mmCIF file of C-alpha atoms in Angstrom:
data_model
loop_
_atom_site.group_PDB
_atom_site.id
_atom_site.type_symbol
_atom_site.label_atom_id
_atom_site.label_comp_id
_atom_site.label_asym_id
_atom_site.label_seq_id
_atom_site.Cartn_x
_atom_site.Cartn_y
_atom_site.Cartn_z
ATOM 1 C CA MET A 58 -18.467 -8.773 -12.417
ATOM 2 C CA SER A 59 -18.870 -11.625 -10.002
ATOM 3 C CA LYS A 60 -17.158 -11.561 -6.624
ATOM 4 C CA ASN A 61 -15.414 -14.851 -7.369
ATOM 5 C CA ARG A 62 -13.911 -13.534 -10.603
ATOM 6 C CA ASN A 63 -12.769 -10.361 -8.866
ATOM 7 C CA ASN A 64 -11.060 -12.433 -6.151
ATOM 8 C CA ARG A 65 -9.284 -14.601 -8.744
ATOM 9 C CA LEU A 66 -8.140 -11.515 -10.649
ATOM 10 C CA SER A 67 -6.875 -9.893 -7.438
ATOM 11 C CA GLY A 68 -4.918 -13.025 -6.549
ATOM 12 C CA GLU A 69 -3.410 -13.304 -10.021
ATOM 13 C CA MET A 70 -2.465 -9.615 -10.011
ATOM 14 C CA LYS A 71 -0.834 -10.031 -6.596
ATOM 15 C CA ARG A 72 1.350 -12.854 -7.905
ATOM 16 C CA VAL A 73 2.250 -11.051 -11.149
ATOM 17 C CA ILE A 74 3.019 -7.708 -9.460
ATOM 18 C CA ALA A 75 5.237 -9.397 -6.879
ATOM 19 C CA ASP A 76 7.158 -11.175 -9.672
ATOM 20 C CA ILE A 77 7.538 -7.970 -11.681
ATOM 21 C CA ILE A 78 8.824 -5.995 -8.697
ATOM 22 C CA ARG A 79 11.216 -8.759 -7.652
ATOM 23 C CA LYS A 80 12.600 -9.600 -11.104
ATOM 24 C CA GLU A 81 12.205 -6.597 -13.397
ATOM 25 C CA VAL A 82 12.159 -3.354 -11.402
ATOM 26 C CA LYS A 83 15.783 -2.349 -10.854
ATOM 27 C CA ASP A 84 15.369 0.527 -8.399
ATOM 28 C CA PRO A 85 17.807 0.424 -5.442
ATOM 29 C CA ARG A 86 15.262 2.218 -3.224
ATOM 30 C CA ILE A 87 13.054 -0.879 -3.203
ATOM 31 C CA SER A 88 13.797 -2.868 -0.073
ATOM 32 C CA ASP A 89 14.664 -6.551 -0.319
ATOM 33 C CA LEU A 90 12.378 -7.049 2.686
ATOM 34 C CA MET A 91 9.271 -5.898 0.804
ATOM 35 C CA SER A 92 6.261 -8.016 -0.051
ATOM 36 C CA VAL A 93 2.947 -7.548 -1.794
ATOM 37 C CA THR A 94 0.428 -8.559 0.849
ATOM 38 C CA ASP A 95 -2.820 -8.000 -1.044
ATOM 39 C CA VAL A 96 -4.400 -6.518 -4.164
ATOM 40 C CA ASN A 97 -7.968 -5.231 -4.286
ATOM 41 C CA VAL A 98 -9.427 -4.565 -7.737
ATOM 42 C CA THR A 99 -12.500 -2.369 -8.052
ATOM 43 C CA GLU A 100 -15.624 -3.812 -9.683
ATOM 44 C CA ASP A 101 -15.175 -1.727 -12.843
ATOM 45 C CA LEU A 102 -11.485 -2.794 -13.138
ATOM 46 C CA LYS A 103 -10.278 0.803 -13.301
ATOM 47 C CA PHE A 104 -8.224 0.794 -10.104
ATOM 48 C CA ALA A 105 -6.259 -1.732 -8.085
ATOM 49 C CA LYS A 106 -4.986 -1.034 -4.583
ATOM 50 C CA VAL A 107 -1.696 -2.840 -4.062
ATOM 51 C CA TYR A 108 -0.858 -3.297 -0.385
ATOM 52 C CA ILE A 109 2.877 -3.305 0.321
ATOM 53 C CA SER A 110 4.522 -4.454 3.541
ATOM 54 C CA VAL A 111 8.085 -3.312 4.168
ATOM 55 C CA TYR A 112 10.341 -4.172 7.077
ATOM 56 C CA GLY A 113 11.871 -0.907 8.244
ATOM 57 C CA ASP A 114 11.411 2.461 6.519
ATOM 58 C CA SER A 115 8.737 2.110 3.833
ATOM 59 C CA GLU A 116 8.832 5.614 2.333
ATOM 60 C CA PRO A 117 11.722 5.069 -0.153
ATOM 61 C CA THR A 118 10.154 1.817 -1.356
ATOM 62 C CA LEU A 119 6.736 3.428 -1.859
ATOM 63 C CA GLU A 120 8.339 6.350 -3.732
ATOM 64 C CA ALA A 121 10.215 3.945 -6.003
ATOM 65 C CA LEU A 122 7.041 1.969 -6.705
ATOM 66 C CA GLN A 123 5.153 5.195 -7.457
ATOM 67 C CA SER A 124 7.780 6.178 -10.015
ATOM 68 C CA ALA A 125 7.738 2.684 -11.583
ATOM 69 C CA LYS A 126 3.968 2.251 -11.557
ATOM 70 C CA GLY A 127 3.576 2.902 -15.306
ATOM 71 C CA PHE A 128 6.124 0.195 -16.108
ATOM 72 C CA ILE A 129 4.538 -2.226 -13.622
ATOM 73 C CA ARG A 130 1.064 -1.555 -15.052
ATOM 74 C CA ARG A 131 2.268 -2.187 -18.600
ATOM 75 C CA GLU A 132 3.890 -5.467 -17.554
ATOM 76 C CA VAL A 133 0.734 -6.541 -15.703
ATOM 77 C CA GLY A 134 -1.207 -5.892 -18.914
ATOM 78 C CA ARG A 135 1.223 -8.066 -20.861
ATOM 79 C CA ASN A 136 1.104 -10.933 -18.346
ATOM 80 C CA ILE A 137 -2.643 -10.961 -17.661
ATOM 81 C CA LYS A 138 -4.944 -10.800 -20.656
ATOM 82 C CA MET A 139 -7.498 -8.125 -19.758
ATOM 83 C CA ARG A 140 -9.317 -5.551 -21.808
ATOM 84 C CA ILE A 141 -8.649 -2.883 -19.176
ATOM 85 C CA THR A 142 -5.489 -2.861 -17.100
ATOM 86 C CA PRO A 143 -6.264 -1.180 -13.774
ATOM 87 C CA GLU A 144 -4.403 1.889 -12.569
ATOM 88 C CA LEU A 145 -2.206 0.824 -9.662
ATOM 89 C CA ILE A 146 -2.380 2.558 -6.302
ATOM 90 C CA PHE A 147 0.388 1.522 -3.911
ATOM 91 C CA VAL A 148 -0.572 1.621 -0.231
ATOM 92 C CA LYS A 149 1.499 0.785 2.833
ATOM 93 C CA ASP A 150 0.049 -2.248 4.597
ATOM 94 C CA ASP A 151 0.429 -1.719 8.322
ATOM 95 C CA SER A 152 -1.649 -4.722 9.378
ATOM 96 C CA ILE A 153 1.475 -6.567 10.551
ATOM 97 C CA GLU A 154 2.434 -3.691 12.860
ATOM 98 C CA LYS A 155 -1.142 -3.487 14.124
ATOM 99 C CA GLY A 156 -1.106 -7.223 14.801
ATOM 100 C CA ILE A 157 2.161 -6.965 16.734
ATOM 101 C CA TYR A 158 0.769 -4.051 18.751
ATOM 102 C CA MET A 159 -2.438 -5.961 19.566
ATOM 103 C CA SER A 160 -0.387 -9.013 20.536
ATOM 104 C CA SER A 161 1.716 -6.902 22.910
ATOM 105 C CA LEU A 162 -1.452 -5.493 24.513
ATOM 106 C CA ILE A 163 -2.817 -8.997 25.002
ATOM 107 C CA ASP A 164 0.500 -10.111 26.541
ATOM 108 C CA LYS A 165 0.380 -7.157 28.969
ATOM 109 C CA VAL A 166 -3.133 -8.069 30.091
ATOM 110 C CA ILE A 167 -2.174 -11.736 30.522
ATOM 111 C CA ASN A 168 0.898 -10.803 32.563
ATOM 112 C CA LYS A 169 -1.159 -8.402 34.675
ATOM 113 C CA GLU A 170 -3.763 -11.109 35.363
ATOM 114 C CA ALA A 171 -1.036 -13.629 36.211
ATOM 115 C CA GLY A 172 0.458 -11.109 38.669
ATOM 116 C CA LYS A 173 -2.943 -10.644 40.343
ATOM 117 C CA ARG A 174 -3.394 -14.414 40.684
ATOM 118 C CA ASP A 175 0.053 -14.741 42.257
ATOM 119 C CA ASP A 176 -0.775 -11.936 44.731
ATOM 120 C CA ASN A 177 -4.100 -13.594 45.640
ATOM 121 C CA GLU A 178 -2.445 -16.980 46.181
ATOM 122 C CA THR A 179 0.227 -15.550 48.506
ATOM 123 C CA GLU A 180 -2.405 -13.610 50.535
ATOM 124 C CA SER A 181 -4.570 -16.713 51.050
ATOM 125 C CA GLU A 182 -1.675 -18.769 52.407
#
């Protein structure tokens, strides 16, 4: 399968899965502050990794999605016409936390450099 087709299918699955979770899955363990950040479909269309970002504790949301994955898969098959509906694998997406951590490290370095410049300017005067 071409890379372009795989990317389009991943994007369409991302949209459909997010709609299904938001509108049709009625599990109270699923956080309102949850989003589907990405979907990666394998070349043979047997598996799809669904990356989930949750604000706060993500474990109850991931457990709820695991228990509803058969329903979600069936609904994906109904909404997207495919010969094979991939098995869904829900994965916590921690890229946002990693980005925040990297941003804080960068801010620390900038503040440290600014402190050194201030020290150098006061010594030269």
